[in-house]
mmCIF file of C-alpha atoms in Angstrom:
data_model
loop_
_atom_site.group_PDB
_atom_site.id
_atom_site.type_symbol
_atom_site.label_atom_id
_atom_site.label_comp_id
_atom_site.label_asym_id
_atom_site.label_seq_id
_atom_site.Cartn_x
_atom_site.Cartn_y
_atom_site.Cartn_z
ATOM 1 C CA MET G 29 121.660 106.018 94.016
ATOM 2 C CA THR G 30 120.520 109.103 95.943
ATOM 3 C CA LYS G 31 118.569 108.366 99.112
ATOM 4 C CA TRP G 32 114.984 109.642 99.297
ATOM 5 C CA THR G 33 114.519 112.465 101.825
ATOM 6 C CA ALA G 34 111.806 114.984 102.646
ATOM 7 C CA ALA G 35 113.574 117.424 100.322
ATOM 8 C CA LYS G 36 112.254 115.315 97.424
ATOM 9 C CA ILE G 37 108.595 115.910 98.313
ATOM 10 C CA PRO G 38 107.081 117.750 95.331
ATOM 11 C CA ASP G 39 105.266 121.053 95.734
ATOM 12 C CA GLN G 40 102.003 120.395 97.568
ATOM 13 C CA LYS G 41 100.354 123.792 97.090
ATOM 14 C CA GLY G 42 96.639 123.477 96.392
ATOM 15 C CA ARG G 43 96.494 119.976 97.861
ATOM 16 C CA THR G 44 94.520 118.918 100.919
ATOM 17 C CA ALA G 45 95.938 116.231 103.209
ATOM 18 C CA ILE G 46 94.190 114.538 106.137
ATOM 19 C CA VAL G 47 96.620 113.080 108.699
ATOM 20 C CA THR G 48 95.202 111.040 111.572
ATOM 21 C CA GLY G 49 97.098 111.093 114.850
ATOM 22 C CA ALA G 50 98.885 114.263 113.755
ATOM 23 C CA ASN G 51 99.514 115.603 117.253
ATOM 24 C CA THR G 52 102.559 113.481 118.057
ATOM 25 C CA GLY G 53 105.326 111.271 116.703
ATOM 26 C CA LEU G 54 105.118 110.084 113.112
ATOM 27 C CA GLY G 55 101.856 111.888 112.398
ATOM 28 C CA LEU G 56 103.233 115.195 113.654
ATOM 29 C CA GLU G 57 106.356 114.880 111.504
ATOM 30 C CA THR G 58 104.275 113.838 108.497
ATOM 31 C CA ALA G 59 101.980 116.837 108.894
ATOM 32 C CA LYS G 60 104.923 119.198 109.322
ATOM 33 C CA ALA G 61 106.677 117.940 106.177
ATOM 34 C CA LEU G 62 103.518 118.263 104.063
ATOM 35 C CA ALA G 63 102.801 121.750 105.432
ATOM 36 C CA ALA G 64 106.379 122.794 104.641
ATOM 37 C CA LYS G 65 105.688 121.927 101.002
ATOM 38 C CA GLY G 66 102.508 123.998 100.920
ATOM 39 C CA ALA G 67 99.716 121.483 101.566
ATOM 40 C CA HIS G 68 96.605 122.396 103.512
ATOM 41 C CA VAL G 69 96.900 119.851 106.317
ATOM 42 C CA VAL G 70 93.990 118.692 108.449
ATOM 43 C CA LEU G 71 95.295 117.495 111.809
ATOM 44 C CA ALA G 72 92.776 114.796 112.740
ATOM 45 C CA VAL G 73 93.329 114.253 116.473
ATOM 46 C CA ARG G 74 91.504 112.779 119.428
ATOM 47 C CA ASN G 75 92.514 115.549 121.850
ATOM 48 C CA LEU G 76 92.022 119.075 120.513
ATOM 49 C CA THR G 77 94.216 120.648 123.198
ATOM 50 C CA LYS G 78 97.117 118.465 122.108
ATOM 51 C CA GLY G 79 96.180 119.208 118.519
ATOM 52 C CA GLU G 80 96.443 122.945 119.160
ATOM 53 C CA ALA G 81 99.880 122.446 120.707
ATOM 54 C CA ALA G 82 100.918 120.405 117.658
ATOM 55 C CA ALA G 83 99.701 123.135 115.301
ATOM 56 C CA GLU G 84 101.689 125.733 117.242
ATOM 57 C CA TRP G 85 104.797 123.531 117.110
ATOM 58 C CA ILE G 86 104.486 123.098 113.345
ATOM 59 C CA SER G 87 103.870 126.813 112.838
ATOM 60 C CA ARG G 88 107.045 127.727 114.702
ATOM 61 C CA SER G 89 109.065 125.740 112.156
ATOM 62 C CA VAL G 90 106.792 126.442 109.180
ATOM 63 C CA PRO G 91 105.467 130.007 109.587
ATOM 64 C CA HIS G 92 103.334 129.743 106.443
ATOM 65 C CA ALA G 93 101.763 126.425 107.517
ATOM 66 C CA ASP G 94 98.143 126.091 106.402
ATOM 67 C CA LEU G 95 96.636 123.944 109.144
ATOM 68 C CA GLU G 96 93.183 122.891 110.273
ATOM 69 C CA LEU G 97 92.153 120.971 113.379
ATOM 70 C CA GLN G 98 89.547 118.220 113.348
ATOM 71 C CA ARG G 99 88.534 116.121 116.325
ATOM 72 C CA LEU G 100 88.628 112.402 115.516
ATOM 73 C CA ASP G 101 88.430 109.509 117.950
ATOM 74 C CA LEU G 102 89.061 106.363 115.912
ATOM 75 C CA GLY G 103 87.848 104.320 118.869
ATOM 76 C CA SER G 104 84.305 105.582 118.346
ATOM 77 C CA LEU G 105 82.414 105.013 115.103
ATOM 78 C CA ALA G 106 80.121 107.902 116.033
ATOM 79 C CA SER G 107 83.163 110.194 116.240
ATOM 80 C CA VAL G 108 84.485 108.838 112.931
ATOM 81 C CA ARG G 109 81.170 109.667 111.244
ATOM 82 C CA GLU G 110 81.065 113.137 112.819
ATOM 83 C CA ALA G 111 84.623 113.854 111.687
ATOM 84 C CA ALA G 112 83.950 112.568 108.177
ATOM 85 C CA ASP G 113 80.838 114.736 107.925
ATOM 86 C CA ALA G 114 82.775 117.800 109.096
ATOM 87 C CA ILE G 115 85.600 117.164 106.628
ATOM 88 C CA ARG G 116 83.153 116.585 103.776
ATOM 89 C CA ASN G 117 81.330 119.829 104.565
ATOM 90 C CA LYS G 118 84.586 121.798 104.399
ATOM 91 C CA HIS G 119 86.326 120.034 101.529
ATOM 92 C CA ASP G 120 84.903 119.015 98.181
ATOM 93 C CA HIS G 121 88.124 117.195 97.341
ATOM 94 C CA ILE G 122 90.876 115.395 99.247
ATOM 95 C CA ASP G 123 94.289 114.681 97.748
ATOM 96 C CA LEU G 124 95.860 112.655 100.551
ATOM 97 C CA LEU G 125 94.385 110.585 103.346
ATOM 98 C CA ILE G 126 97.091 109.326 105.676
ATOM 99 C CA ASN G 127 95.819 106.717 108.129
ATOM 100 C CA ASN G 128 98.581 107.080 110.691
ATOM 101 C CA ALA G 129 97.064 107.042 114.181
ATOM 102 C CA GLY G 130 97.330 103.920 116.281
ATOM 103 C CA VAL G 131 97.794 102.298 119.655
ATOM 104 C CA MET G 132 100.341 99.619 120.481
ATOM 105 C CA THR G 133 100.175 96.807 123.052
ATOM 106 C CA PRO G 134 97.882 98.361 125.688
ATOM 107 C CA PRO G 135 96.323 96.282 128.457
ATOM 108 C CA LYS G 136 93.008 94.736 127.378
ATOM 109 C CA GLU G 137 90.559 97.520 126.574
ATOM 110 C CA THR G 138 87.636 97.980 124.230
ATOM 111 C CA THR G 139 86.495 100.864 122.061
ATOM 112 C CA ALA G 140 83.236 102.728 122.525
ATOM 113 C CA ASP G 141 81.670 100.153 120.185
ATOM 114 C CA GLY G 142 83.009 97.125 122.061
ATOM 115 C CA PHE G 143 85.886 96.250 119.733
ATOM 116 C CA GLU G 144 89.302 95.244 121.051
ATOM 117 C CA LEU G 145 91.116 98.574 121.268
ATOM 118 C CA GLN G 146 93.945 97.894 118.817
ATOM 119 C CA PHE G 147 91.811 96.231 116.152
ATOM 120 C CA GLY G 148 89.062 98.803 116.596
ATOM 121 C CA THR G 149 91.365 101.830 116.458
ATOM 122 C CA ASN G 150 94.163 100.782 114.125
ATOM 123 C CA HIS G 151 92.003 98.994 111.566
ATOM 124 C CA LEU G 152 88.238 99.438 111.914
ATOM 125 C CA GLY G 153 88.359 103.173 112.658
ATOM 126 C CA HIS G 154 90.512 103.813 109.602
ATOM 127 C CA PHE G 155 88.456 101.431 107.460
ATOM 128 C CA ALA G 156 85.333 103.423 108.336
ATOM 129 C CA LEU G 157 86.976 106.829 107.863
ATOM 130 C CA THR G 158 88.383 105.892 104.467
ATOM 131 C CA GLY G 159 85.049 104.559 103.263
ATOM 132 C CA LEU G 160 83.220 107.692 104.390
ATOM 133 C CA LEU G 161 85.715 109.995 102.635
ATOM 134 C CA LEU G 162 86.396 107.932 99.529
ATOM 135 C CA ASP G 163 84.097 109.883 97.240
ATOM 136 C CA ARG G 164 86.124 113.027 97.999
ATOM 137 C CA LEU G 165 89.289 111.251 96.797
ATOM 138 C CA LEU G 166 88.124 109.352 93.725
ATOM 139 C CA PRO G 167 87.636 112.336 91.403
ATOM 140 C CA VAL G 168 91.093 113.767 92.229
ATOM 141 C CA THR G 169 93.906 112.878 89.857
ATOM 142 C CA GLY G 170 96.853 111.491 91.798
ATOM 143 C CA SER G 171 95.007 111.173 95.101
ATOM 144 C CA ARG G 172 96.356 108.609 97.528
ATOM 145 C CA ILE G 173 95.377 106.719 100.652
ATOM 146 C CA VAL G 174 98.372 105.706 102.761
ATOM 147 C CA THR G 175 97.886 103.418 105.753
ATOM 148 C CA VAL G 176 100.673 103.012 108.279
ATOM 149 C CA SER G 177 101.347 99.407 109.218
ATOM 150 C CA SER G 178 104.281 97.981 111.167
ATOM 151 C CA MET G 179 106.825 95.199 111.229
ATOM 152 C CA GLY G 180 104.550 94.021 114.026
ATOM 153 C CA HIS G 181 102.274 92.523 111.351
ATOM 154 C CA ARG G 182 104.705 89.605 111.449
ATOM 155 C CA PHE G 183 104.008 88.980 115.161
ATOM 156 C CA THR G 184 100.679 87.239 114.700
ATOM 157 C CA PRO G 185 99.555 83.857 113.359
ATOM 158 C CA GLY G 186 96.836 85.616 111.348
ATOM 159 C CA ILE G 187 93.361 87.099 111.736
ATOM 160 C CA ARG G 188 91.376 85.434 114.535
ATOM 161 C CA PHE G 189 87.985 85.458 112.847
ATOM 162 C CA ASP G 190 86.636 83.123 115.539
ATOM 163 C CA ASP G 191 87.632 85.613 118.262
ATOM 164 C CA LEU G 192 88.387 88.955 116.591
ATOM 165 C CA GLN G 193 87.898 90.925 119.805
ATOM 166 C CA TRP G 194 90.120 88.647 121.927
ATOM 167 C CA GLU G 195 87.305 87.839 124.335
ATOM 168 C CA ARG G 196 88.531 84.318 125.159
ATOM 169 C CA SER G 197 92.125 85.310 125.823
ATOM 170 C CA TYR G 198 94.300 88.360 125.205
ATOM 171 C CA ASN G 199 97.870 88.596 123.989
ATOM 172 C CA ARG G 200 98.678 92.267 123.539
ATOM 173 C CA LEU G 201 101.548 91.689 121.096
ATOM 174 C CA HIS G 202 99.556 89.283 118.922
ATOM 175 C CA ALA G 203 96.559 91.627 119.013
ATOM 176 C CA TYR G 204 98.775 94.476 117.851
ATOM 177 C CA GLY G 205 100.144 92.271 115.099
ATOM 178 C CA GLN G 206 96.615 91.362 114.011
ATOM 179 C CA SER G 207 95.672 95.031 113.705
ATOM 180 C CA LYS G 208 98.801 95.814 111.653
ATOM 181 C CA LEU G 209 98.247 92.793 109.412
ATOM 182 C CA ALA G 210 94.695 94.061 108.946
ATOM 183 C CA ASN G 211 96.104 97.410 107.776
ATOM 184 C CA LEU G 212 97.969 95.624 104.986
ATOM 185 C CA LEU G 213 95.117 93.329 104.007
ATOM 186 C CA PHE G 214 92.892 96.411 103.815
ATOM 187 C CA THR G 215 95.390 98.333 101.679
ATOM 188 C CA TYR G 216 95.902 95.535 99.168
ATOM 189 C CA GLU G 217 92.176 94.835 98.817
ATOM 190 C CA LEU G 218 91.408 98.541 98.518
ATOM 191 C CA GLN G 219 94.016 98.947 95.790
ATOM 192 C CA ARG G 220 92.526 96.050 93.829
ATOM 193 C CA ARG G 221 89.132 97.782 94.019
ATOM 194 C CA LEU G 222 90.715 101.033 92.816
ATOM 195 C CA ILE G 223 92.313 99.600 89.678
ATOM 196 C CA GLY G 224 91.527 101.921 86.782
ATOM 197 C CA GLN G 225 90.755 104.843 89.101
ATOM 198 C CA GLN G 226 92.692 108.056 89.778
ATOM 199 C CA THR G 227 93.187 107.117 93.437
ATOM 200 C CA ALA G 228 95.832 104.701 94.734
ATOM 201 C CA ALA G 229 96.182 102.870 98.047
ATOM 202 C CA LEU G 230 99.633 102.296 99.548
ATOM 203 C CA ALA G 231 101.090 101.261 102.890
ATOM 204 C CA ALA G 232 104.187 102.147 104.875
ATOM 205 C CA HIS G 233 105.982 101.242 108.070
ATOM 206 C CA PRO G 234 108.425 103.358 110.096
ATOM 207 C CA GLY G 235 110.847 100.660 111.194
ATOM 208 C CA GLY G 236 112.003 101.149 114.762
ATOM 209 C CA SER G 237 111.069 104.722 115.625
ATOM 210 C CA ASP G 238 111.492 106.531 118.926
ATOM 211 C CA THR G 239 107.923 107.689 119.556
ATOM 212 C CA GLU G 240 105.299 107.586 122.316
ATOM 213 C CA LEU G 241 103.704 104.535 120.693
ATOM 214 C CA ALA G 242 105.757 102.221 122.928
ATOM 215 C CA ARG G 243 104.327 103.672 126.156
ATOM 216 C CA HIS G 244 102.010 100.665 126.633
ATOM 217 C CA LEU G 245 104.705 98.016 126.352
ATOM 218 C CA PRO G 246 104.833 95.535 129.234
ATOM 219 C CA ARG G 247 107.128 96.563 132.112
ATOM 220 C CA ALA G 248 109.908 94.164 131.173
ATOM 221 C CA ALA G 249 109.971 95.566 127.659
ATOM 222 C CA GLN G 250 109.824 99.137 128.975
ATOM 223 C CA ARG G 251 112.986 98.500 130.998
ATOM 224 C CA ALA G 252 114.731 97.353 127.840
ATOM 225 C CA VAL G 253 113.775 100.428 125.803
ATOM 226 C CA PRO G 254 116.743 102.606 126.922
ATOM 227 C CA LEU G 255 119.130 99.818 125.939
ATOM 228 C CA LEU G 256 117.449 99.409 122.550
ATOM 229 C CA ARG G 257 117.162 103.133 121.791
ATOM 230 C CA PRO G 258 120.333 103.148 119.622
ATOM 231 C CA LEU G 259 118.442 100.786 117.282
ATOM 232 C CA PHE G 260 115.621 103.305 116.861
ATOM 233 C CA GLN G 261 115.506 106.307 114.560
ATOM 234 C CA GLU G 262 113.967 109.704 115.173
ATOM 235 C CA ALA G 263 110.316 110.206 114.288
ATOM 236 C CA ALA G 264 111.257 112.501 111.376
ATOM 237 C CA MET G 265 113.114 109.588 109.763
ATOM 238 C CA GLY G 266 110.352 107.152 110.666
ATOM 239 C CA ALA G 267 107.848 109.356 108.818
ATOM 240 C CA LEU G 268 109.780 109.197 105.534
ATOM 241 C CA PRO G 269 108.258 105.905 104.276
ATOM 242 C CA THR G 270 104.779 107.396 104.747
ATOM 243 C CA LEU G 271 105.792 110.612 103.032
ATOM 244 C CA ARG G 272 107.334 108.798 100.096
ATOM 245 C CA ALA G 273 104.252 106.610 99.664
ATOM 246 C CA ALA G 274 102.111 109.753 99.783
ATOM 247 C CA THR G 275 104.089 112.043 97.488
ATOM 248 C CA ASP G 276 106.697 110.296 95.330
ATOM 249 C CA PRO G 277 105.458 110.634 91.724
ATOM 250 C CA GLY G 278 106.936 107.202 90.988
ATOM 251 C CA ALA G 279 105.111 105.391 93.785
ATOM 252 C CA LEU G 280 102.478 102.902 92.660
ATOM 253 C CA GLY G 281 99.268 101.652 94.205
ATOM 254 C CA GLY G 282 99.735 98.510 96.280
ATOM 255 C CA GLN G 283 103.336 99.300 97.191
ATOM 256 C CA TYR G 284 104.615 99.052 100.756
ATOM 257 C CA TYR G 285 107.417 101.354 101.911
ATOM 258 C CA GLY G 286 109.831 100.905 104.801
ATOM 259 C CA PRO G 287 113.409 101.768 105.829
ATOM 260 C CA ASP G 288 116.286 100.447 103.724
ATOM 261 C CA GLY G 289 118.600 99.547 106.626
ATOM 262 C CA LEU G 290 119.348 96.198 108.245
ATOM 263 C CA GLY G 291 116.123 94.410 109.125
ATOM 264 C CA GLU G 292 114.178 97.487 107.953
ATOM 265 C CA GLN G 293 114.813 99.008 111.382
ATOM 266 C CA LYS G 294 116.336 102.289 110.252
ATOM 267 C CA GLY G 295 117.177 104.143 107.094
ATOM 268 C CA HIS G 296 115.688 105.855 104.095
ATOM 269 C CA PRO G 297 112.450 104.670 102.477
ATOM 270 C CA LYS G 298 112.286 102.026 99.783
ATOM 271 C CA VAL G 299 109.726 99.513 98.527
ATOM 272 C CA VAL G 300 109.643 96.489 100.851
ATOM 273 C CA THR G 301 107.573 93.332 101.081
ATOM 274 C CA SER G 302 105.138 92.229 103.764
ATOM 275 C CA ASN G 303 104.610 88.677 104.959
ATOM 276 C CA GLU G 304 102.951 85.972 102.908
ATOM 277 C CA ARG G 305 99.633 86.127 104.789
ATOM 278 C CA SER G 306 99.138 89.770 103.849
ATOM 279 C CA TYR G 307 98.971 88.867 100.137
ATOM 280 C CA ASP G 308 96.263 86.223 100.621
ATOM 281 C CA ILE G 309 93.387 87.478 98.454
ATOM 282 C CA GLU G 310 90.748 85.344 100.155
ATOM 283 C CA LEU G 311 91.900 86.643 103.544
ATOM 284 C CA GLN G 312 91.735 90.207 102.265
ATOM 285 C CA ARG G 313 88.191 89.728 100.974
ATOM 286 C CA ARG G 314 87.011 88.012 104.138
ATOM 287 C CA LEU G 315 88.379 90.789 106.348
ATOM 288 C CA TRP G 316 86.796 93.410 104.092
ATOM 289 C CA ALA G 317 83.364 91.810 104.392
ATOM 290 C CA VAL G 318 83.677 91.505 108.173
ATOM 291 C CA SER G 319 84.883 95.113 108.428
ATOM 292 C CA GLU G 320 81.896 96.419 106.489
ATOM 293 C CA GLU G 321 79.585 94.415 108.729
ATOM 294 C CA LEU G 322 81.215 95.595 111.978
ATOM 295 C CA THR G 323 81.454 99.276 111.017
ATOM 296 C CA GLY G 324 78.267 99.597 109.008
ATOM 297 C CA VAL G 325 80.293 101.415 106.332
ATOM 298 C CA THR G 326 79.802 100.151 102.799
ATOM 299 C CA TYR G 327 82.253 101.510 100.294
ATOM 300 C CA PRO G 328 80.885 103.375 97.284
ATOM 301 C CA GLN G 329 81.507 101.859 93.895
ATOM 302 C CA PRO G 330 83.809 104.047 91.792
ATOM 303 C CA GLN G 331 80.998 104.801 89.340
ATOM 304 C CA ASP G 332 78.858 106.046 92.240
ATOM 305 C CA ALA G 333 81.497 108.611 93.159
ATOM 306 C CA ARG G 334 81.741 109.898 89.582
ATOM 307 C CA ALA G 335 77.971 110.361 89.234
#
């Protein structure tokens, strides 16, 4: 069977794609691939200077790239609302929302709203952004929401509802795992709510990819990175699961894509499975309710968006 590559991305002309964290790594490669196929790509980035450099880099490879910059700090709900308002004012429809941005294993920090940085950025920021843009996606046939998770979702015992912000103690790897598990719980619950609609929710993970995301690893792990680099794949390969989830006409809502190689570390994208906890419906619903409470974002009912 032929492996799925970026060459299989269908024509994206006339489609609008929002990519968070599009200034580096997986997000940059995702944005470039979509622009190469004709999409209007909104680079949603925290640092506009880096965003401008990313747009220039894409344009050198894709001279016809149709790009737009939008400031978005997922660690600030005020910034998320401002970005959503700006996007809504410019676009009456959205075809793709790719929730890619994230932080991995930083020292203990909090967001502008007091949330643990990884949970607040990787999950709550994207939960809020998706909810605020959902009515621009629902009327669009074939629209998709793709959230990037990680094999790291397996590195946590679960969601610490009794200490979501890790105030009693902090384990950076477990906190990262919690945020990536939350990405999957969110995707599966969102897809269930979208049944019967024109919009689908999917998830993806890049395997082991050589990106800047590992810059916050503890020192001991940082020293091991050069030795482990042969196990990693380039960011362009790591972006393929996201791109397949976003554009493959055969992809279905609720699917999770990752590399097809040994241990899902490297390779071409295929449908994979997440851990047992991620499929727990009660856990999904509980996290959803808590996320709405923490962000103040209540998702529109599908009939509201059609009115």
